[in-house]
Short mmCIF file of C-alpha atoms in Angstrom, two decimals:
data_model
loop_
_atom_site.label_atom_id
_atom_site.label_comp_id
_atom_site.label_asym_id
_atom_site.label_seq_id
_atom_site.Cartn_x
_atom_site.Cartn_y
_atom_site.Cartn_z
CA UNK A 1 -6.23 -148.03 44.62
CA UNK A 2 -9.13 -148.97 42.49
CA UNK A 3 -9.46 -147.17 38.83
CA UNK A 4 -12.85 -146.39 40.28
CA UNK A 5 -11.05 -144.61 42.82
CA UNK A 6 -9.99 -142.66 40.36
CA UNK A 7 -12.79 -142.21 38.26
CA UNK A 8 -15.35 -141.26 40.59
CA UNK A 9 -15.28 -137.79 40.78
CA UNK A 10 -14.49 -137.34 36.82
CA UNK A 11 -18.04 -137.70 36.54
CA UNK A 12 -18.03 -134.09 37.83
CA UNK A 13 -15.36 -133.43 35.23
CA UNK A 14 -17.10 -134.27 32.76
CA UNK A 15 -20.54 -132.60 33.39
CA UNK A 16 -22.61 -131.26 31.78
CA UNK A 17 -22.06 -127.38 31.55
CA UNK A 18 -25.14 -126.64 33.80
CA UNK A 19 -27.80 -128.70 35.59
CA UNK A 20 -30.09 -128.63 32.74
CA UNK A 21 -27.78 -129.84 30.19
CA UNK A 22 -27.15 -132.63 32.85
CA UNK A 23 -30.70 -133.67 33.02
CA UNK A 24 -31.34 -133.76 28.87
CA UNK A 25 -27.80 -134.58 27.41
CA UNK A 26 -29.49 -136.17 24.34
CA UNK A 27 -31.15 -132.44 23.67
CA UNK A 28 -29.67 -129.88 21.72
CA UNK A 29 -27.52 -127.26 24.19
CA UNK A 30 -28.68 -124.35 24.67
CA UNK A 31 -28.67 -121.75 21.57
CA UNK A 32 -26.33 -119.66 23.25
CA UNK A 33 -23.62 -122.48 23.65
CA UNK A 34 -23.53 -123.18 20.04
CA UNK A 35 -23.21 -119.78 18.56
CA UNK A 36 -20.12 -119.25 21.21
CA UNK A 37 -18.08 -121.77 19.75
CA UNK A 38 -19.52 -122.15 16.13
CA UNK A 39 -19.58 -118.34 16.04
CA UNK A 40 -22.41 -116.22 14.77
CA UNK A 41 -22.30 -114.71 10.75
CA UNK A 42 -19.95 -111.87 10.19
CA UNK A 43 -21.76 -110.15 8.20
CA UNK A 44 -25.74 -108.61 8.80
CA UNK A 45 -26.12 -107.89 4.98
CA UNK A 46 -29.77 -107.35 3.86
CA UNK A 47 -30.79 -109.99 1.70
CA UNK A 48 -30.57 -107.91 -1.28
CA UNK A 49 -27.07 -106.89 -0.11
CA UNK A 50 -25.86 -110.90 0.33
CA UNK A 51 -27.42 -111.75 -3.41
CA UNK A 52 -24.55 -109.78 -5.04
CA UNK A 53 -21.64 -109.97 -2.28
CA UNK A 54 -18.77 -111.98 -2.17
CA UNK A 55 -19.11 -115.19 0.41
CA UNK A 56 -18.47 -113.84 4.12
CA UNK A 57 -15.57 -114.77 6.65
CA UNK A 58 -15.60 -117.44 8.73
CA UNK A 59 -18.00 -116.71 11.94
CA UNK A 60 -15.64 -116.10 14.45
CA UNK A 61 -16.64 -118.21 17.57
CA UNK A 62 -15.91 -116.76 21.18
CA UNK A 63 -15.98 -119.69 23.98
CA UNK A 64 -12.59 -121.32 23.74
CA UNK A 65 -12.42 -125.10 23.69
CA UNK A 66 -9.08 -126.28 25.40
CA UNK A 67 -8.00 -123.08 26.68
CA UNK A 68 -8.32 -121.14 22.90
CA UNK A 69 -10.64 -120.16 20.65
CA UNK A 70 -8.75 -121.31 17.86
CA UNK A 71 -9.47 -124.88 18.41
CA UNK A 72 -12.74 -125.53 18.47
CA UNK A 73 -12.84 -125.84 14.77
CA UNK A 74 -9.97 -127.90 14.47
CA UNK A 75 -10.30 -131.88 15.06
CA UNK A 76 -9.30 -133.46 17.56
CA UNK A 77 -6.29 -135.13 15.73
CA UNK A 78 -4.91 -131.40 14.68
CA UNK A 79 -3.84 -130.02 18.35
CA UNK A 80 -1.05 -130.58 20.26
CA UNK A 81 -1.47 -130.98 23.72
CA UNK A 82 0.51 -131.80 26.60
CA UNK A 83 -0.05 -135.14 28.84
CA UNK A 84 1.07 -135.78 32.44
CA UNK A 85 3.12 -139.35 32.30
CA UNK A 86 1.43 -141.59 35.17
CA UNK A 87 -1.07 -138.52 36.12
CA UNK A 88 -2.24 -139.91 39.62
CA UNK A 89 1.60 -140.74 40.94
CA UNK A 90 1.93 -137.67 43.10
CA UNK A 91 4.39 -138.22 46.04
CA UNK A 92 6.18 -135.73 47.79
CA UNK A 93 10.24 -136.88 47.48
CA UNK A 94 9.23 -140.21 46.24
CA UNK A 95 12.73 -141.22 43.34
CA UNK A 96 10.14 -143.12 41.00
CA UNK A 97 6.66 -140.32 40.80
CA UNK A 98 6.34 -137.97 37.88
CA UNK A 99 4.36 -135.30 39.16
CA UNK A 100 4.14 -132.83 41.74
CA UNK A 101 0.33 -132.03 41.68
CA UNK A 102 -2.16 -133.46 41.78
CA UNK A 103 -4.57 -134.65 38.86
CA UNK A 104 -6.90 -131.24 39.53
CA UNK A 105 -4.41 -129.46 39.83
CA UNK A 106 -3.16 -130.58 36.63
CA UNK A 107 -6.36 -129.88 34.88
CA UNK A 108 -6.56 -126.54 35.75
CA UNK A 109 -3.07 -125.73 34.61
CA UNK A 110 -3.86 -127.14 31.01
CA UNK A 111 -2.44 -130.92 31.22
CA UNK A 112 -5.15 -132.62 28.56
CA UNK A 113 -4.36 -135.78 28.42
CA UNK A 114 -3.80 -137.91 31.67
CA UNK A 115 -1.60 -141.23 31.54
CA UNK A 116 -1.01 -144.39 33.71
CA UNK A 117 -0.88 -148.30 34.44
CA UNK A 118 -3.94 -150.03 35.38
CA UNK A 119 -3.27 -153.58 37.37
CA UNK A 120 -5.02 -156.22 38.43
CA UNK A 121 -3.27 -158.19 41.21
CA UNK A 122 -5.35 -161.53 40.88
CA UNK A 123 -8.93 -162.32 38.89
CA UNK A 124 -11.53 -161.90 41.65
CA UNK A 125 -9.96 -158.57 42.43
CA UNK A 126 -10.85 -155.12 40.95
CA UNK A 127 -8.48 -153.63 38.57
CA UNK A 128 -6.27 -151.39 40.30
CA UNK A 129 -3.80 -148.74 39.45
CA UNK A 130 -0.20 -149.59 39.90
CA UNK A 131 1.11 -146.11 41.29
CA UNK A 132 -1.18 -144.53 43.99
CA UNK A 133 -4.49 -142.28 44.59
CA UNK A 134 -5.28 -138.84 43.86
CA UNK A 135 -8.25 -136.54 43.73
CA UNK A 136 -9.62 -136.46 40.20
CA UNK A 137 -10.66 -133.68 38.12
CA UNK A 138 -13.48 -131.52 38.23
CA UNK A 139 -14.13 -131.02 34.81
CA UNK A 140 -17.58 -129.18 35.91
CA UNK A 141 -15.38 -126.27 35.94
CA UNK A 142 -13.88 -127.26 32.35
CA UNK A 143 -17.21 -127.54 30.52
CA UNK A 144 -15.62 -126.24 27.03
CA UNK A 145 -12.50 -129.14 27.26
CA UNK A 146 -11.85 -132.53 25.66
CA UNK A 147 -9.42 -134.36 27.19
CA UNK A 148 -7.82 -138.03 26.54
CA UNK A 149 -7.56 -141.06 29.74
CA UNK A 150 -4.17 -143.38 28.05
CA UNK A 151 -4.22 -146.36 30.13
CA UNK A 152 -1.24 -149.21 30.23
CA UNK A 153 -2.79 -152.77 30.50
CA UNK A 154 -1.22 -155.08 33.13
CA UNK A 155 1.73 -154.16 30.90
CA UNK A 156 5.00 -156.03 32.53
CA UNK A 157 2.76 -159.04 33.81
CA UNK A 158 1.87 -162.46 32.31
CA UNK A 159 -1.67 -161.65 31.77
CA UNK A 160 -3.61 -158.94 30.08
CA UNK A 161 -6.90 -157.57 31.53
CA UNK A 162 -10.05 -158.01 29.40
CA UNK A 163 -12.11 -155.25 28.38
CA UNK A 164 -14.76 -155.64 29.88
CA UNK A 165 -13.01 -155.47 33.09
CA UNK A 166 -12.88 -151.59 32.29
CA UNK A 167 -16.47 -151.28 32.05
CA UNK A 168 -17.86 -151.05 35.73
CA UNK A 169 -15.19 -148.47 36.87
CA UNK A 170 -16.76 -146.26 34.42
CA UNK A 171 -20.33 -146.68 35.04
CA UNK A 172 -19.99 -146.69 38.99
CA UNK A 173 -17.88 -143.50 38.14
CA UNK A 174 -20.79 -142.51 36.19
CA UNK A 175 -18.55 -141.60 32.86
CA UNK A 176 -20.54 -143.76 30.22
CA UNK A 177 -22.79 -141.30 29.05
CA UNK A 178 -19.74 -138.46 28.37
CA UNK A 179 -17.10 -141.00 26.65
CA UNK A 180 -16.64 -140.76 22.72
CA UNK A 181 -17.26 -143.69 21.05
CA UNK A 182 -15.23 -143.66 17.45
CA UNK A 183 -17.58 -144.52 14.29
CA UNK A 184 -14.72 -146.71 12.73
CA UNK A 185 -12.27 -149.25 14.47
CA UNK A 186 -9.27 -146.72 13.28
CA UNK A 187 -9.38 -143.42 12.34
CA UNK A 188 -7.12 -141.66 10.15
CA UNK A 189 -6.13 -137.72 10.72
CA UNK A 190 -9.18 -136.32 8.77
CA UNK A 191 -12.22 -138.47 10.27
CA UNK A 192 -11.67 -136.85 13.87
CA UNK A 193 -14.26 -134.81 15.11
CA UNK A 194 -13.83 -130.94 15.84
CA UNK A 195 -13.34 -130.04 19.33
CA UNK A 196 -16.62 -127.94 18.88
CA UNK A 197 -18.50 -131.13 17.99
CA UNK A 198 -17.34 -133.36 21.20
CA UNK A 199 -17.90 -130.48 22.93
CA UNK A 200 -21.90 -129.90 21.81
CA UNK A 201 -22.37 -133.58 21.60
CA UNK A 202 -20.90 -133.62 25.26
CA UNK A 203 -18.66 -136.62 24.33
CA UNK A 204 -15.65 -135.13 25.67
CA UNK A 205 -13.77 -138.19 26.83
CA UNK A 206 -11.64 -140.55 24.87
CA UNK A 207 -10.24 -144.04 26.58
CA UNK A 208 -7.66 -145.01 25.23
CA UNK A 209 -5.64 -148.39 26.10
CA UNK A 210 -2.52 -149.79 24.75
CA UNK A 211 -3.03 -153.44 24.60
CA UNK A 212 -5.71 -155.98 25.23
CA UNK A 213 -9.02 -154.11 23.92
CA UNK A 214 -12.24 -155.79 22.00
CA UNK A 215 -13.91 -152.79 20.62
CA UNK A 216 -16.79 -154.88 19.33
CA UNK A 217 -17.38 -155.75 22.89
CA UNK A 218 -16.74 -152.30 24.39
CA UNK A 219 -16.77 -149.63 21.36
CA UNK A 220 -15.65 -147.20 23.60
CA UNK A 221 -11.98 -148.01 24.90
CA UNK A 222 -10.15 -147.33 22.13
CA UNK A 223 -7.18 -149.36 20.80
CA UNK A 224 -4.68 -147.01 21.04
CA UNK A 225 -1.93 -147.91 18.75
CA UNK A 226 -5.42 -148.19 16.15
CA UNK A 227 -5.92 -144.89 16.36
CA UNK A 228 -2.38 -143.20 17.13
CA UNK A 229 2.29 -144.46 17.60
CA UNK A 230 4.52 -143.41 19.66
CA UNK A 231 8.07 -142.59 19.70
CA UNK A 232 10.53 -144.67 21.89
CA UNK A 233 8.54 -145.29 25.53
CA UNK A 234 10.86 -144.68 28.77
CA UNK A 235 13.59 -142.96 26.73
CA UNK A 236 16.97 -143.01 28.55
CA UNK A 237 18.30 -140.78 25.07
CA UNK A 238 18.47 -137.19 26.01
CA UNK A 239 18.74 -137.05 22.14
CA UNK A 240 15.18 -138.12 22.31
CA UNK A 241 14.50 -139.80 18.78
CA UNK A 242 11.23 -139.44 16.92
CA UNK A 243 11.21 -142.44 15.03
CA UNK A 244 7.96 -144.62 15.82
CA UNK A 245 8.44 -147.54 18.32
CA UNK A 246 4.91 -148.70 19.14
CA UNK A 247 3.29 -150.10 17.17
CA UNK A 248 6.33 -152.05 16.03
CA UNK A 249 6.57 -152.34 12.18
CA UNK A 250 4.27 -149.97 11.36
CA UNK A 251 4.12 -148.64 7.57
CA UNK A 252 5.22 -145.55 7.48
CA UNK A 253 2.74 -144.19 5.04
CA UNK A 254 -0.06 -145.44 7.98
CA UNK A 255 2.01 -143.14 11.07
CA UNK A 256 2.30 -140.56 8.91
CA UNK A 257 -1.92 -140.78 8.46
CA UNK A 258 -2.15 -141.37 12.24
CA UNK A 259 -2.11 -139.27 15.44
CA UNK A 260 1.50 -139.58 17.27
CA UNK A 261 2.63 -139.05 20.96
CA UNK A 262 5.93 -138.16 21.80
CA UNK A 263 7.79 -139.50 24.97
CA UNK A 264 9.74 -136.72 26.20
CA UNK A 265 10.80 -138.13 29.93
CA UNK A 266 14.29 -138.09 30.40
CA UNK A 267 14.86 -141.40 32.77
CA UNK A 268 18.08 -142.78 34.39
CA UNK A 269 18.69 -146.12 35.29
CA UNK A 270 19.57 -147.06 38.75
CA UNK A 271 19.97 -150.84 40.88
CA UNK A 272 18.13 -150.59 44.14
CA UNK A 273 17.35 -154.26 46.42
CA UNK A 274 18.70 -156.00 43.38
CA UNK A 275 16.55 -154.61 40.93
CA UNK A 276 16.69 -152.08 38.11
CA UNK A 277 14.76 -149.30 37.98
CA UNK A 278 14.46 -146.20 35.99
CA UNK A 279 13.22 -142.85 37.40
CA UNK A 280 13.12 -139.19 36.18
CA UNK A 281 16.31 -137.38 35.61
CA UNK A 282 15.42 -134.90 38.19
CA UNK A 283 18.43 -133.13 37.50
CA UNK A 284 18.02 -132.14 34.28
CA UNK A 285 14.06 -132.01 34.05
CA UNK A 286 14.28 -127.56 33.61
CA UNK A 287 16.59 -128.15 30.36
CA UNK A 288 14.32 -131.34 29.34
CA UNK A 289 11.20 -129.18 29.91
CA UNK A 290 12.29 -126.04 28.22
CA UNK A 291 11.03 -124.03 25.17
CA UNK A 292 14.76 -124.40 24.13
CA UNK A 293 18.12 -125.63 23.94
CA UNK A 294 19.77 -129.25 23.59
CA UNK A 295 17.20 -131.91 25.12
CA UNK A 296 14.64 -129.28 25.20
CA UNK A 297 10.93 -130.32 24.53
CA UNK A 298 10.97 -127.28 22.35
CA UNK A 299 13.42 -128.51 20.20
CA UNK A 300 12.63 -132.29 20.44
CA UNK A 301 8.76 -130.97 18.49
CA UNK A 302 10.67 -128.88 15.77
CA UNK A 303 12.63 -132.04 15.26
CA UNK A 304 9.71 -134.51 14.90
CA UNK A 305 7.58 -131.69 13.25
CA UNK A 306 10.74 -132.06 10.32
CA UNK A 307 10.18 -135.55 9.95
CA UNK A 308 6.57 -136.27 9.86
CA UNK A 309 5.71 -132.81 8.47
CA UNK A 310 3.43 -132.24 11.52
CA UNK A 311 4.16 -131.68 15.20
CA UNK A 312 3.01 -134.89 17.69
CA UNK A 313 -0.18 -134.73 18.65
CA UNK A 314 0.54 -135.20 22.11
CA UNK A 315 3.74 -134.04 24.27
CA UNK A 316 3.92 -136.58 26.98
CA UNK A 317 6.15 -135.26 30.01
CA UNK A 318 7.63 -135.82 34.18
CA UNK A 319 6.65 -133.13 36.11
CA UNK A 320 5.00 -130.24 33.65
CA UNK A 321 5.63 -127.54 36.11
CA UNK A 322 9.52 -127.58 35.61
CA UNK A 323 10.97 -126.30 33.02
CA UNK A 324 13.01 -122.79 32.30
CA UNK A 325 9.84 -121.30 33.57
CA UNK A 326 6.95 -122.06 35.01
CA UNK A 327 4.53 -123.59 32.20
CA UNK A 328 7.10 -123.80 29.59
CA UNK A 329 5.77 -127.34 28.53
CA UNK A 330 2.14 -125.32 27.77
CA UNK A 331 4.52 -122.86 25.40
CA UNK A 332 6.09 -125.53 23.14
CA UNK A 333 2.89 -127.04 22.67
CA UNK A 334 1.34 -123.85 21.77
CA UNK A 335 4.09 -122.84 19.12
CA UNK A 336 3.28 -125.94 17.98
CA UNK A 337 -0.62 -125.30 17.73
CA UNK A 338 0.41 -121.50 16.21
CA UNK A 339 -1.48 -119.79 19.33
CA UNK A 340 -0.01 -117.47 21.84
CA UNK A 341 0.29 -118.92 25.60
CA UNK A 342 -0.23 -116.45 28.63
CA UNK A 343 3.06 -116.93 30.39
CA UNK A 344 2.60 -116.38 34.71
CA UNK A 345 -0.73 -118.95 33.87
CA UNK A 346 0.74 -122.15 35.39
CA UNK A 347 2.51 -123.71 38.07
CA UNK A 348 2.25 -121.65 41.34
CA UNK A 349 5.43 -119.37 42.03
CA UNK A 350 8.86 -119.20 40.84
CA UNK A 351 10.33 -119.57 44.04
CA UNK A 352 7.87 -122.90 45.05
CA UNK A 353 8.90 -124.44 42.21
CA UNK A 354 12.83 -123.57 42.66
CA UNK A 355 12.26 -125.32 46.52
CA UNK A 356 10.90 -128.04 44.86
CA UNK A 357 13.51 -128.89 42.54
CA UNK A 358 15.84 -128.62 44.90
CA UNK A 359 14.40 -130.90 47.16
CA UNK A 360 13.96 -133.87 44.61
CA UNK A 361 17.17 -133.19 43.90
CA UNK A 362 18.37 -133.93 47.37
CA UNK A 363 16.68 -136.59 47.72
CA UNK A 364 17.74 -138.26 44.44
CA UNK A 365 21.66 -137.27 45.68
CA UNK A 366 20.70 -139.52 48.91
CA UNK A 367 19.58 -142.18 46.87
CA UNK A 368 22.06 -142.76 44.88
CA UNK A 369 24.07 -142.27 47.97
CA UNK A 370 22.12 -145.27 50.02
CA UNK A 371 22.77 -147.27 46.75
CA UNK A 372 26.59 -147.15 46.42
CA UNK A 373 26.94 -147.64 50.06
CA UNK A 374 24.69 -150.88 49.87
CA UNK A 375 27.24 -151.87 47.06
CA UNK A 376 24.10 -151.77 44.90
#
């Protein structure tokens, strides 16, 4: 399916938060907006009063941005935030997908940051994504969130595709207008924006791609491993390392400067038609989800949080929903951003979930059950 495919209705997502805002997006919002997430004065001293005071608190802001209040004075490179590995591959009992709903869906239960391969099967046609379609986002009902697109480039295949490829998907999709465009080709932890500033400025998108960009050609696809590392991609360690893989030979004084994303899908290697594949560990994906315990993504963040002196940035993960409870993915990262998490918030019902577990499970059993019988 075409990226545009994809992109098409995340011009919705992305809109403005009414019809007005829509029509002037170069105007100042709307008084209202700004004081509920800068927050209005604490105090209503008389002027005489506030000549011999001590300096007031903080204003306190109300509208959350990303699901809490908290962050919208923080930048963007001081959250943690969970991403959906290969976002759009949603297929019911299908061994190699990563989620179970779809991109909307995914929104709405607090995935900010959406990953997955972009191809381009030969140069007359239109880039394409290498999974499969889904319905994208309607982030007109998620006017207060920023949220990041991580794209692979033709990664596995001779050829890279150029930049400027990327552009028409996002104007037909009409996204231009709402992407952030970074004032420096890299950007260390303190020169990020606030979420409060994206969010006013109503540049709440950031591209990202891994290889292959020309920022001086398109200023808004971001080099990714400019701008942020990550720890070993596809792990197959249920130990789950957090030492820095991409960009190789990085100095470590620069990662620790830099915004970092940590791979926490647990994949097995199989041989299927000749060919080796890896796919989730279905299996084990409610221990590999959990807040705790061996494997955990709870314990894998307290682990790189040790090491770099800062938890990732974001928690990239197969099938959010699992876990040891429903949303348990949305709870590590929140420990990790010091904010509470509303547990029952995510995920549809206990028992769903259970009946979907067990029937990837299944169907991974008759997999590997096809594959020893083919000798494979």
């Amino acid at each position: 399916m075409r990226t545009l495919a994809i992109l098409d209705k995340l011009k919705l997502c992305v809109a403005s938060r009414n019809a007005t805002l829509t029509s002037r997006a170069s105007s100042p919002p709307p008084l209202t907006d700004v004081t509920a997430i800068v927050g209005l004065p604490a105090s209503s001293k008389t002027a005489t009063e506030a000549s011999t005071a001590s300096v007031s608190a903080v204003p306190t802001n109300t509208r959350p941005c990303n699901g809490y209040v908290e962050f919208c004075n923080r930048r963007f490179s001081n959250i943690s935030m969970v991403v959906a590995h290969n976002s759009p591959f949603v297929r019911p009992h299908n061994a190699a997908s990563n989620q179970v709903y779809p991109v909307l869906d995914q929104l709405n239960n607090g995935i900010r940051g959406l990953q997955f391969e972009t191809h381009k099967p030969n140069e007359s046609s239109a880039i394409r994504l290498c999974h499969t379609s889904c319905d994208l986002l309607d982030l007109e009902s998620h006017p207060y969130e920023v949220i990041a697109i991580m794209m692979g480039n033709n990664n596995d295949q001779k050829t890279r595709i150029p930049a400027s490829d990327y552009v028409i998907p996002f104007q037909e999709a009409g996204l231009i207008r709402y992407l952030w465009t970074p004032p420096a080709p890299t950007l260390n932890l303190t020169e990020w924006p606030t979420l409060a500033e994206m969010i006013l400025k109503n540049e709440r998108v950031v591209v990202m791609l891994d290889y292959g960009t020309n920022q001086t050609e398109v200023p808004w696809l971001l080099d990714e491993f400019d701008y942020q590392w990550e720890t070993p991609f596809s792990p197959t360690d249920p130990a789950f390392p957090c030492t820095q893989q991409r960009p190789p030979n990085q100095p470590e004084e620069v990662s620790r400067n830099r915004m970092y994303m940590l791979n926490h899908n647990l994949n097995i290697q199989v041989s299927l038609l000749g060919q080796s594949i890896l796919i989730p560990a279905y299996s084990l994906l409610d221990e590999v989800n959990a807040v705790s315990g061996n494997g955990s993504l709870g314990l894998n963040v307290q682990h790189c949080e040790q090491m770099w002196n800062r938890p990732p940035n974001w928690l990239l993960v197969d099938y959010y929903n699992f876990g040891n409870f429903n949303g348990s993915v949305f709870e590590v990262a929140a420990v990790a951003n010091n904010v509470t998490y509303k547990r029952g918030s995510c995920c549809g019902s206990e028992t769903s979930s259970k009946a979907t577990r067990g029937a990837y499970n299944l169907f991974v059993l008759l997999l590997f059950f096809v594959c020893s019988c083919l000798g494979m």
